[in-house]
Short mmCIF file of C-alpha atoms and ligand atoms in Angstrom, two decimals:
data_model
loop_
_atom_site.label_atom_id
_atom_site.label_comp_id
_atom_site.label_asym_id
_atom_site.label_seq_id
_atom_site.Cartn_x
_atom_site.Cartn_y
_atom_site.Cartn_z
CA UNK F 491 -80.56 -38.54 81.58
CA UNK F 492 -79.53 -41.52 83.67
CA UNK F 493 -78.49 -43.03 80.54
CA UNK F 494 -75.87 -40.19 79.79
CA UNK F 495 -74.71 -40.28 83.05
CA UNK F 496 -73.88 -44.36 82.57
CA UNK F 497 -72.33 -43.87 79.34
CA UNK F 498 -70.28 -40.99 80.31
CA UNK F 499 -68.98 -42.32 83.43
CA UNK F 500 -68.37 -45.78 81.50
CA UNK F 501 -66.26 -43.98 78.54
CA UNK F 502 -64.19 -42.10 81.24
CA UNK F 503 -63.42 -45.45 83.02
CA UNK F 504 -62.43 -46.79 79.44
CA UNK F 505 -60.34 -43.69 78.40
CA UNK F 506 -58.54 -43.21 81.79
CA UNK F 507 -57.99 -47.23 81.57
CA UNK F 508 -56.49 -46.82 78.24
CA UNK F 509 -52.79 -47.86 77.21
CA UNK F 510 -52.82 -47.96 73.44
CA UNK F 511 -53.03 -45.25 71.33
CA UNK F 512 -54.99 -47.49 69.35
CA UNK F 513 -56.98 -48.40 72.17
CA UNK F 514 -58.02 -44.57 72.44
CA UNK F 515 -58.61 -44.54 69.08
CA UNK F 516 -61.62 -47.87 69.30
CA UNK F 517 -62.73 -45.71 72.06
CA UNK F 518 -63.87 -42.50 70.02
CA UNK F 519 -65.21 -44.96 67.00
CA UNK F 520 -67.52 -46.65 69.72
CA UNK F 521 -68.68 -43.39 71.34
CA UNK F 522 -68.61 -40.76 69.02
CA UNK F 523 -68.57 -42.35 65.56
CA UNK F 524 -71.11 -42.10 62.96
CA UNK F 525 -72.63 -44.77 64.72
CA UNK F 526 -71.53 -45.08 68.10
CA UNK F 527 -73.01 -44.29 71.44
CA UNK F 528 -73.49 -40.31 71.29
CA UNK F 529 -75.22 -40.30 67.43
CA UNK F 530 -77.36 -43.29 68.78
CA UNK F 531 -78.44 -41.11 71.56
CA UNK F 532 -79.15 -38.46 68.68
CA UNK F 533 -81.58 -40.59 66.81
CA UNK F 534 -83.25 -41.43 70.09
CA UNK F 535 -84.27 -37.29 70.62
CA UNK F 536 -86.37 -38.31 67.45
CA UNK F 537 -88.82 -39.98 69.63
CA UNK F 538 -89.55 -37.71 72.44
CA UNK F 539 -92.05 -34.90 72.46
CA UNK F 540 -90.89 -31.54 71.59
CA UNK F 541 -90.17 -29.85 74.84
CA UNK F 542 -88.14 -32.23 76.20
CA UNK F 543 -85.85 -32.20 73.16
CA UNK F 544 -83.42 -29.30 73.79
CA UNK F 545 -82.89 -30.18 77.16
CA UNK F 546 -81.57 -33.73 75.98
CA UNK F 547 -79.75 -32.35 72.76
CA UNK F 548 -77.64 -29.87 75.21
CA UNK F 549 -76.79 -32.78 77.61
CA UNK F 550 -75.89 -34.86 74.50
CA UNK F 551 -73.44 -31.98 72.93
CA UNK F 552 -72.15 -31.46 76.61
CA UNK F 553 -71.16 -35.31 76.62
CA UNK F 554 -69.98 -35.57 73.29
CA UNK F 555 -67.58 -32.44 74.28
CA UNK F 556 -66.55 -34.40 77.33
CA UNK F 557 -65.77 -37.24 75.44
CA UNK F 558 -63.84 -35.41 72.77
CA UNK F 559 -61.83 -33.49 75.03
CA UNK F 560 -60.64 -36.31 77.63
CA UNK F 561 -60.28 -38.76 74.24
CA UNK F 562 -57.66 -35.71 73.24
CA UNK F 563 -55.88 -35.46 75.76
CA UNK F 564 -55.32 -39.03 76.32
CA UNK F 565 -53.86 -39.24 72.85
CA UNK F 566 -51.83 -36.41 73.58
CA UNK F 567 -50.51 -38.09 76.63
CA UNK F 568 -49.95 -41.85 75.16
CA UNK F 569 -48.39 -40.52 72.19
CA UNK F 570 -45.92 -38.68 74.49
CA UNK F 571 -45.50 -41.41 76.17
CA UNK F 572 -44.57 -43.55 73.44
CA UNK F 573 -41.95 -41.15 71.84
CA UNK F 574 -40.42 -41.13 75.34
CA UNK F 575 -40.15 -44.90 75.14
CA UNK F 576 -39.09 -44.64 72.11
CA UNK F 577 -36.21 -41.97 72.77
CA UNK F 578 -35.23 -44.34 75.33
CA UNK F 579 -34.88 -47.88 73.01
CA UNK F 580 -32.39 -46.00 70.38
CA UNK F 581 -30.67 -44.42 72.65
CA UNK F 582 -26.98 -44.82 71.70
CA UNK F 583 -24.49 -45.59 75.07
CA UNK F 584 -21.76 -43.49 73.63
CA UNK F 585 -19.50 -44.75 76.00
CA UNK F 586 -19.09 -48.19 74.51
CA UNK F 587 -16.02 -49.14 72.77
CA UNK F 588 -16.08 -48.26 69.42
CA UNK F 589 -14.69 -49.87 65.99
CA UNK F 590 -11.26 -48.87 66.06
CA UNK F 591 -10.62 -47.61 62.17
CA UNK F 592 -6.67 -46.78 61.70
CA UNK F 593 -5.53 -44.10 58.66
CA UNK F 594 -3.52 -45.19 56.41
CA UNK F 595 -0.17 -43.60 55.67
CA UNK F 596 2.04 -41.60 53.05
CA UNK F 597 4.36 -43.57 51.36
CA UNK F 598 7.63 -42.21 51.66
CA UNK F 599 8.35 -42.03 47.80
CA UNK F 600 4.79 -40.57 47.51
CA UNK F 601 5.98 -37.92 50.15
CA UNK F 602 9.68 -36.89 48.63
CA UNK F 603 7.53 -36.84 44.76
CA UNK F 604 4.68 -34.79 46.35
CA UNK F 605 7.25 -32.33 48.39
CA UNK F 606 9.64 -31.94 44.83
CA UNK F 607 6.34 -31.21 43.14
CA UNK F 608 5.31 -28.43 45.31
CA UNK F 609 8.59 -26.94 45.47
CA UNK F 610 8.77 -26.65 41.62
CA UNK F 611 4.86 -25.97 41.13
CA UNK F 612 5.75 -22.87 43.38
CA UNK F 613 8.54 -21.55 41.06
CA UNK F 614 6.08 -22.03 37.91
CA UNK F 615 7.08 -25.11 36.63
CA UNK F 616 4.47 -27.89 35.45
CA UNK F 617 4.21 -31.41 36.57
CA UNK F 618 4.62 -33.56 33.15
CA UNK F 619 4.16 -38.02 33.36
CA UNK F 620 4.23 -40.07 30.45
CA UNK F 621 4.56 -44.09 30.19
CA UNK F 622 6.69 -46.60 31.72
CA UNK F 623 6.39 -48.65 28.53
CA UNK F 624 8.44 -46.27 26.36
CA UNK F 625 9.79 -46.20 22.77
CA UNK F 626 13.43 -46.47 22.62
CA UNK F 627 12.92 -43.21 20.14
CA UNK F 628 12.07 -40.85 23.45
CA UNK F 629 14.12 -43.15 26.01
CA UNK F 630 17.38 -42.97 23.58
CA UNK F 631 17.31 -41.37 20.03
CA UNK F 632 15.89 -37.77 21.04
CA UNK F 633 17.80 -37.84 23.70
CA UNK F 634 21.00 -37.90 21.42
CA UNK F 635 21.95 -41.34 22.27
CA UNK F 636 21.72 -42.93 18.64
CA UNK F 637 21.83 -47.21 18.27
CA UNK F 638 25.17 -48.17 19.26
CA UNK F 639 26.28 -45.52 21.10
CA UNK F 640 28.32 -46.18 23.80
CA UNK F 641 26.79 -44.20 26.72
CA UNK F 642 23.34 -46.52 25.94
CA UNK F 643 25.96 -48.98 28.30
CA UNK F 644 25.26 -46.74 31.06
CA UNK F 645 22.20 -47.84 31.50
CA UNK F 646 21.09 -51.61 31.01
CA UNK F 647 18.02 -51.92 29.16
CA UNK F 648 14.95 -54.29 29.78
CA UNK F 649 13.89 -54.07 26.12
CA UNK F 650 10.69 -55.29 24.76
CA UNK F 651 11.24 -55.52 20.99
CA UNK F 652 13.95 -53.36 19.26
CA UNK F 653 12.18 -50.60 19.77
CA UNK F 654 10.28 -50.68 23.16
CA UNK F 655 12.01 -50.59 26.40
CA UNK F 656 10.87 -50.04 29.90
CA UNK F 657 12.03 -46.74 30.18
CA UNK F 658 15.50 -45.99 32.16
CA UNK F 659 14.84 -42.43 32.94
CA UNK F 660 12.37 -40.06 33.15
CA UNK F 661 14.24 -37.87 30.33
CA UNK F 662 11.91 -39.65 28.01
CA UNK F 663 8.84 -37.93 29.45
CA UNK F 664 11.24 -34.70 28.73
CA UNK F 665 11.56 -35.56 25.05
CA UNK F 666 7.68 -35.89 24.75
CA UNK F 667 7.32 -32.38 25.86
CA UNK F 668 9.57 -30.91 23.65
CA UNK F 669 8.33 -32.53 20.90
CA UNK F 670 4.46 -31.57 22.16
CA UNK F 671 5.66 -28.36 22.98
CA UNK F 672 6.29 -27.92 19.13
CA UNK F 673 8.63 -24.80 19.35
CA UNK F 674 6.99 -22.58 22.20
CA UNK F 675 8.67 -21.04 24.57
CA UNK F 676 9.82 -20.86 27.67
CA UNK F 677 9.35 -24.74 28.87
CA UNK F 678 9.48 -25.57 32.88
CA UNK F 679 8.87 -28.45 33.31
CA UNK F 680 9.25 -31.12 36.27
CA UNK F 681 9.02 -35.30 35.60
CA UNK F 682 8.44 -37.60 38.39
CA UNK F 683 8.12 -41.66 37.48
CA UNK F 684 9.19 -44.69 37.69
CA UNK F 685 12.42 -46.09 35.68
CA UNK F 686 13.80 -49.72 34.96
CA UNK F 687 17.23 -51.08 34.87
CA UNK F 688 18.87 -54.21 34.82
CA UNK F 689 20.53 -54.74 38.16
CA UNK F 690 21.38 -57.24 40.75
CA UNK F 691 19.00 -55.56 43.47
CA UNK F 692 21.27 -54.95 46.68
CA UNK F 693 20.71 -52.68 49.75
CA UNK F 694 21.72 -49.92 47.24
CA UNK F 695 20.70 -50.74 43.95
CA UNK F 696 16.89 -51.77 42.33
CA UNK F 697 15.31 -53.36 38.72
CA UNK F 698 13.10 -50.43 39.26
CA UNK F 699 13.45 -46.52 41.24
CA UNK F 700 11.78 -43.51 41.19
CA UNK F 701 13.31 -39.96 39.35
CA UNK F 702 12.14 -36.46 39.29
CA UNK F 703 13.92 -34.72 36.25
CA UNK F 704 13.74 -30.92 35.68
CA UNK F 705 14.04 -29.37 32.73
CA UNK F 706 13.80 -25.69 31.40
CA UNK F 707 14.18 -24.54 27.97
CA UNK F 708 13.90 -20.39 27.30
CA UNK F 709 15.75 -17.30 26.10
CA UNK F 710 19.42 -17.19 28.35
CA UNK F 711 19.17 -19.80 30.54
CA UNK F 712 22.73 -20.31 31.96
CA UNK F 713 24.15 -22.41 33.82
CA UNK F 714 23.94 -20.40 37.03
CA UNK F 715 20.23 -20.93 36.48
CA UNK F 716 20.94 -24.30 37.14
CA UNK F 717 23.29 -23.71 40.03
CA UNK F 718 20.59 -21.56 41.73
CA UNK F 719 17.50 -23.47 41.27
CA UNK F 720 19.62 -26.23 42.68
CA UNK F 721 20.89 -24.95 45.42
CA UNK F 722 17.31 -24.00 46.12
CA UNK F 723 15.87 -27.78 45.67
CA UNK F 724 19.36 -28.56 48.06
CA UNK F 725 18.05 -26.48 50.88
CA UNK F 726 14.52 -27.56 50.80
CA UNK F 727 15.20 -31.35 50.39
CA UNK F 728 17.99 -30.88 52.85
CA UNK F 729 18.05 -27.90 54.99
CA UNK F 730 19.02 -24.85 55.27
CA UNK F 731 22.76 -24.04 55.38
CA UNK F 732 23.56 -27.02 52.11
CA UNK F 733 26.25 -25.95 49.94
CA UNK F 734 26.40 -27.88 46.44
CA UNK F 735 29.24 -28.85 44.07
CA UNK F 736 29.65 -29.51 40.11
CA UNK F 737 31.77 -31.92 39.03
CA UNK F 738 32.27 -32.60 35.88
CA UNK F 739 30.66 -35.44 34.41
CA UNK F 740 29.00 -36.89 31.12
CA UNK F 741 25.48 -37.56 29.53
CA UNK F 742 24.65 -37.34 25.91
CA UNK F 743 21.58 -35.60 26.44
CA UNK F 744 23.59 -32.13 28.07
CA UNK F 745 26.50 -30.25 27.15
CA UNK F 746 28.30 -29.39 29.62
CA UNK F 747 27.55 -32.20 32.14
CA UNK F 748 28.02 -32.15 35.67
CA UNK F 749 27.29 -34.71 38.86
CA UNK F 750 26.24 -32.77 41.90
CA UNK F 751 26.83 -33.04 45.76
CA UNK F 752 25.31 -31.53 48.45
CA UNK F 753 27.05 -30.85 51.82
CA UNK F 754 26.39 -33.73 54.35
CA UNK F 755 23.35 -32.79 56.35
CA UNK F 756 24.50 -35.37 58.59
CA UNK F 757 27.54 -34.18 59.64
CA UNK F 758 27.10 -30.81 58.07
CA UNK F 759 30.40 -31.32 56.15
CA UNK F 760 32.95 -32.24 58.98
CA UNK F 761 32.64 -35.39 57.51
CA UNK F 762 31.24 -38.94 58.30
CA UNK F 763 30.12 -42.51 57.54
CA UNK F 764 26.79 -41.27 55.63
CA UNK F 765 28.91 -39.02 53.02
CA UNK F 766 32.43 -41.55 53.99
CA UNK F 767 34.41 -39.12 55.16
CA UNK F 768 33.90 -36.43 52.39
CA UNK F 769 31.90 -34.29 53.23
CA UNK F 770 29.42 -34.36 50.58
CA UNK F 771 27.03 -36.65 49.02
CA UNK F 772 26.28 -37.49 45.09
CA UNK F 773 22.95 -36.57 44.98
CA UNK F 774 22.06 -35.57 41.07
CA UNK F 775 23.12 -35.54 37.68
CA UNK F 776 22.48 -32.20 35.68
CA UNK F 777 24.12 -30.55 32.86
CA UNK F 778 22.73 -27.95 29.99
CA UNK F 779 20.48 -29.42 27.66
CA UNK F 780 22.43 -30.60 24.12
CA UNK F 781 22.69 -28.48 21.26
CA UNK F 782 21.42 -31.71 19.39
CA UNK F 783 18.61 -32.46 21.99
CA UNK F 784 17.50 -28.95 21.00
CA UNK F 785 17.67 -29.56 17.23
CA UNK F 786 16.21 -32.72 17.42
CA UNK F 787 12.82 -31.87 18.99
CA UNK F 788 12.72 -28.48 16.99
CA UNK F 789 14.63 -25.90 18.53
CA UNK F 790 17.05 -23.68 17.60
CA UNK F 791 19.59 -23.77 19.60
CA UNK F 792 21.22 -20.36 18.54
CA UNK F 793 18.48 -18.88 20.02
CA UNK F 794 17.14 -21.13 22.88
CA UNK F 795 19.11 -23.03 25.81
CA UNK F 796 17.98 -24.98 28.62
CA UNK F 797 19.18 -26.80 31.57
CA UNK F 798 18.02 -30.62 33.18
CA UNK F 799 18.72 -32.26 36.19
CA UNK F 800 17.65 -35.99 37.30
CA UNK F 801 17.63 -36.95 40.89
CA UNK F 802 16.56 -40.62 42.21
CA UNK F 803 13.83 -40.27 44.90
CA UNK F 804 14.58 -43.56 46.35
CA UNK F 805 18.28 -41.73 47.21
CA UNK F 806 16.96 -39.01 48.37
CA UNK F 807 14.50 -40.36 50.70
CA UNK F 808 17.53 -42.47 51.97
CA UNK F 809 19.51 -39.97 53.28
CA UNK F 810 16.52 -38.17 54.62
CA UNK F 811 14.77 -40.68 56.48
CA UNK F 812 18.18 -42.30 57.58
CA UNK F 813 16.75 -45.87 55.65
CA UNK F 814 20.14 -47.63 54.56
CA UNK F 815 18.37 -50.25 52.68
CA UNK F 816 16.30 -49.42 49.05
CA UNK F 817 14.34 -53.02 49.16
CA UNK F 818 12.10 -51.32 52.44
CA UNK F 819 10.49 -49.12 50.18
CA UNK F 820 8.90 -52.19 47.96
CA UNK F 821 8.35 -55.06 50.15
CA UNK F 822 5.58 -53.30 51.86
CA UNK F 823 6.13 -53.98 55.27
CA UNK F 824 3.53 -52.27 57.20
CA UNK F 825 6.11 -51.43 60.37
CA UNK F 826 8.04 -49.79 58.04
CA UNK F 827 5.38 -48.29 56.14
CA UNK F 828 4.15 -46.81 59.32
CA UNK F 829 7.13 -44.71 60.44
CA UNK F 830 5.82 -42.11 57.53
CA UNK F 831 3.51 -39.80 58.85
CA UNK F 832 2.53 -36.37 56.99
CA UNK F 833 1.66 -33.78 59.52
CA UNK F 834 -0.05 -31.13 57.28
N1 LIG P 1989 18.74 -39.04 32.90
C1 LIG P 1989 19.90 -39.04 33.75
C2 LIG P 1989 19.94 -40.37 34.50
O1 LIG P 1989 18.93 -41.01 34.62
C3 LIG P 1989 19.89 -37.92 34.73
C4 LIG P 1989 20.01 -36.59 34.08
C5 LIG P 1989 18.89 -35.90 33.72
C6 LIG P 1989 21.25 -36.04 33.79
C7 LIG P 1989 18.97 -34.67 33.11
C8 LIG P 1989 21.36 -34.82 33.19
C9 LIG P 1989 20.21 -34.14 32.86
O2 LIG P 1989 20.97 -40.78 34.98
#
């Protein structure tokens, strides 16, 4: 009995000392493992007379309840402990200074192609692309403007071999379609890219823009289809309140042909230095698509018509933005760059 008294009080002393949860742990091995303190107790019952057996074995199951219970609850308490301490090495000070990461922005071609795109995607048209490295047969021939003919002067051509060009306009995408389109009507289509021409860059003029052509092909299309949808394009580009003008103009590729103004948004037509005194601004070319265009991608013009219209995105974002010189928009500088913020 004395002897369970010791060991008791000297497994309490170790448990209460305890400040491992492996220490714990070496304490229930050495006191009640398969051969630790309590089952050597066990095996000494062996040796004393009967009587005195139960006595000992319910002192021995008392102890080795004890034990188990305080062993527990220290384990409980140090592993508590140690998630605490834990908790309290990650914890994150949240009120440091973080990384600062900055968004990048829209470029403002990126923003005038993405805005025409929408507008035409909500009036049903389709957004068409094709390559910058063109054949002249989709820059030129399609597009009624045969070798030699005068009006290829109209636009200087960086030309690869005879018969690949960088294209000039985006009318060659137009001429793909028609030809994919292999006689289906009705056609809607709207062409944003890149184009090539050979000019002295200035703060007006570039080697290489961005246009957005339109083009629709169907039963009746008119003119005043034209007129409307761009008077429509004028207002959203432009605001509300634009007024446009034809004037007549050329382009093989459309029959009649007409250049088209908008009413200053600047000075809302009163006149100033943006539209120089005028009034209005050249902002497109447009006309109805050629009989020969037609013919030449396989329609028949007696029964189809279409319109087109080109406008340079580089222009428009000019007038727009207020930017009065085209080389911003390719030498990538980032205080420029940063000015263009989409808010939607
Ligand atoms: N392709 C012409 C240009 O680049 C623009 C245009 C397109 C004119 C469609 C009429 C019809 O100048």
């Amino acid at each position: 009995m004395e002897k369970i008294q010791q060991l008791k009080q000297q497994a309490i002393d170790f448990i209460e000392s305890a400040k491992q949860v492996e220490e714990v742990n070496q304490i229930r091995i050495e006191y009640l493992g398969k051969k630790g303190h309590v089952a050597n107790l066990m095996n000494l019952m062996k040796e004393l007379p009967n009587e005195e057996k139960p006595k000992l074995g319910a002192k021995v199951n008392e102890l080795k309840q004890e034990l188990t219970a305080r062993i527990d609850e220290k384990m409980m308490i140090l592993k508590q402990q140690a998630m605490l301490e834990n908790l309290e090495k990650e914890k994150i000070d949240i009120t440091l200074q973080g990384y600062q990461s900055t968004l990048g922005t829209i470029h403002p071609l990126t923003m005038i192609t993405q805005e025409i795109e929408d507008l035409f995607l909500g009036m049903g048209y389709q957004v068409a692309e094709g390559p910058e490295i063109e054949l002249d047969i989709y820059n030129f021939e399609k597009a009624n403007t045969p070798k030699n003919h005068p009006a290829r002067d109209m636009q200087d051509t960086f030309y690869i071999n005879p018969e690949v060009l960088l294209r000039t306009h985006t009318t060659a995408i137009q001429m793909r379609e028609l030809e994919k389109a292999n006689g289906k009507l009705p056609i809607k289509l709207i062409c944003p890219g890149k184009v090539y021409r050979r000019d002295d860059d200035d703060a007006t003029h570039s080697h290489q823009f961005m246009q957005a052509e339109g083009l629709v092909v169907g039963k009746n299309i008119t003119l005043s289809d034209l007129k409307g949808t761009l008077q429509y394009m004028a207002n959203h580009l432009f605001g509300q309140g634009r007024t446009i003008r034809f004037r007549p103009s050329y382009f093989p590729f459309t029959e009649p042909s007409v250049e088209v103004d908008v009413s200053c948004h600047i000075c809302n037509g009163q006149g100033c230095n943006v539209c120089k005194s005028t009034g209005f601004i050249e902002v497109l070319g447009a006309g109805m698509v050629h009989p020969n265009v037609l013919k030449a991608n396989g329609f028949d013009p007696e029964v189809c018509s279409g319109f087109a219209f080109g406008i340079g995105l580089e222009r428009v974002a000019m007038l727009k933005y207020g930017i009065d010189d085209i080389r911003n928009f390719y030498i990538n500088d980032i205080r420029f760059l940063k000015m263009f913020h989409r808010f939607d």
